[in-house]
Amino acid sequence: MLDESVTPAIIRVDLTSDDDEGICLEIPETRSFSISVEADESAEIQVFINGLPLDGDAV
């Protein structure tokens, strides 16, 4: 068990997506999903797509 007084709460979301080819690279794609977790309101959310961190400006 982690000591939350010295270890910040982090919610890590790992998403994977198949590689797009052809014209799909030129058209934005939308995919819907939902996640439900419980954490302290100060918890940091980290999102990774295919192993790469999502830029916070993209959210």
PDB file of C-alpha atoms in Angstrom:
ATOM      1  CA  MET A   1       0.000   0.000   0.000  1.00  0.00           C
ATOM      2  CA  LEU A   2       1.295   3.472  -0.888  1.00  0.00           C
ATOM      3  CA  ASP A   3       1.633   6.177   1.734  1.00  0.00           C
ATOM      4  CA  GLU A   4      -0.553   8.919   0.223  1.00  0.00           C
ATOM      5  CA  SER A   5       1.043  11.549   2.470  1.00  0.00           C
ATOM      6  CA  VAL A   6       4.273  11.257   0.440  1.00  0.00           C
ATOM      7  CA  THR A   7       2.923   9.739  -2.789  1.00  0.00           C
ATOM      8  CA  PRO A   8       0.568  11.982  -4.783  1.00  0.00           C
ATOM      9  CA  ALA A   9      -2.632  10.452  -6.135  1.00  0.00           C
ATOM     10  CA  ILE A  10      -2.322   9.882  -9.879  1.00  0.00           C
ATOM     11  CA  ILE A  11      -5.016   8.576 -12.198  1.00  0.00           C
ATOM     12  CA  ARG A  12      -3.294   7.132 -15.266  1.00  0.00           C
ATOM     13  CA  VAL A  13      -5.417   6.420 -18.336  1.00  0.00           C
ATOM     14  CA  ASP A  14      -3.786   4.341 -21.090  1.00  0.00           C
ATOM     15  CA  LEU A  15      -5.603   4.266 -24.428  1.00  0.00           C
ATOM     16  CA  THR A  16      -4.604   2.335 -27.513  1.00  0.00           C
ATOM     17  CA  SER A  17      -5.729   3.011 -31.045  1.00  0.00           C
ATOM     18  CA  ASP A  18      -5.073   1.219 -34.301  1.00  0.00           C
ATOM     19  CA  ASP A  19      -2.880   3.031 -36.816  1.00  0.00           C
ATOM     20  CA  ASP A  20      -4.843   5.072 -39.331  1.00  0.00           C
ATOM     21  CA  GLU A  21      -3.808   5.036 -42.957  1.00  0.00           C
ATOM     22  CA  GLY A  22      -4.671   7.081 -46.034  1.00  0.00           C
ATOM     23  CA  ILE A  23      -7.116   9.972 -45.927  1.00  0.00           C
ATOM     24  CA  CYS A  24      -7.946   9.236 -42.284  1.00  0.00           C
ATOM     25  CA  LEU A  25      -4.728  11.016 -41.367  1.00  0.00           C
ATOM     26  CA  GLU A  26      -6.187  14.250 -42.768  1.00  0.00           C
ATOM     27  CA  ILE A  27      -9.573  14.076 -41.045  1.00  0.00           C
ATOM     28  CA  PRO A  28      -9.921  14.298 -37.235  1.00  0.00           C
ATOM     29  CA  GLU A  29     -11.403  11.181 -35.703  1.00  0.00           C
ATOM     30  CA  THR A  30     -13.700  11.076 -32.702  1.00  0.00           C
ATOM     31  CA  ARG A  31     -14.091   8.071 -30.413  1.00  0.00           C
ATOM     32  CA  SER A  32     -16.333   7.981 -27.380  1.00  0.00           C
ATOM     33  CA  PHE A  33     -15.525   6.222 -24.116  1.00  0.00           C
ATOM     34  CA  SER A  34     -16.162   6.661 -20.421  1.00  0.00           C
ATOM     35  CA  ILE A  35     -14.154   6.040 -17.281  1.00  0.00           C
ATOM     36  CA  SER A  36     -15.342   6.047 -13.692  1.00  0.00           C
ATOM     37  CA  VAL A  37     -12.867   6.271 -10.806  1.00  0.00           C
ATOM     38  CA  GLU A  38     -12.809   7.625  -7.283  1.00  0.00           C
ATOM     39  CA  ALA A  39      -9.929   9.803  -6.119  1.00  0.00           C
ATOM     40  CA  ASP A  40      -9.151  12.881  -4.095  1.00  0.00           C
ATOM     41  CA  GLU A  41      -9.941  16.090  -6.005  1.00  0.00           C
ATOM     42  CA  SER A  42      -6.226  16.948  -6.005  1.00  0.00           C
ATOM     43  CA  ALA A  43      -5.377  13.766  -7.946  1.00  0.00           C
ATOM     44  CA  GLU A  44      -3.392  14.322 -11.126  1.00  0.00           C
ATOM     45  CA  ILE A  45      -4.787  12.820 -14.334  1.00  0.00           C
ATOM     46  CA  GLN A  46      -2.255  11.467 -16.830  1.00  0.00           C
ATOM     47  CA  VAL A  47      -3.440  10.297 -20.262  1.00  0.00           C
ATOM     48  CA  PHE A  48      -1.330   8.227 -22.651  1.00  0.00           C
ATOM     49  CA  ILE A  49      -2.289   7.257 -26.205  1.00  0.00           C
ATOM     50  CA  ASN A  50      -0.346   4.344 -27.660  1.00  0.00           C
ATOM     51  CA  GLY A  51       2.246   4.860 -24.918  1.00  0.00           C
ATOM     52  CA  LEU A  52       2.792   8.581 -25.588  1.00  0.00           C
ATOM     53  CA  PRO A  53       1.645  11.246 -23.113  1.00  0.00           C
ATOM     54  CA  LEU A  54      -1.269  13.385 -24.271  1.00  0.00           C
ATOM     55  CA  ASP A  55      -0.447  17.082 -24.404  1.00  0.00           C
ATOM     56  CA  GLY A  56      -2.646  18.843 -21.842  1.00  0.00           C
ATOM     57  CA  ASP A  57      -3.547  21.493 -24.428  1.00  0.00           C
ATOM     58  CA  ALA A  58      -5.174  18.817 -26.588  1.00  0.00           C
ATOM     59  CA  VAL A  59      -7.839  17.973 -24.005  1.00  0.00           C
TER      60      VAL A  59
END
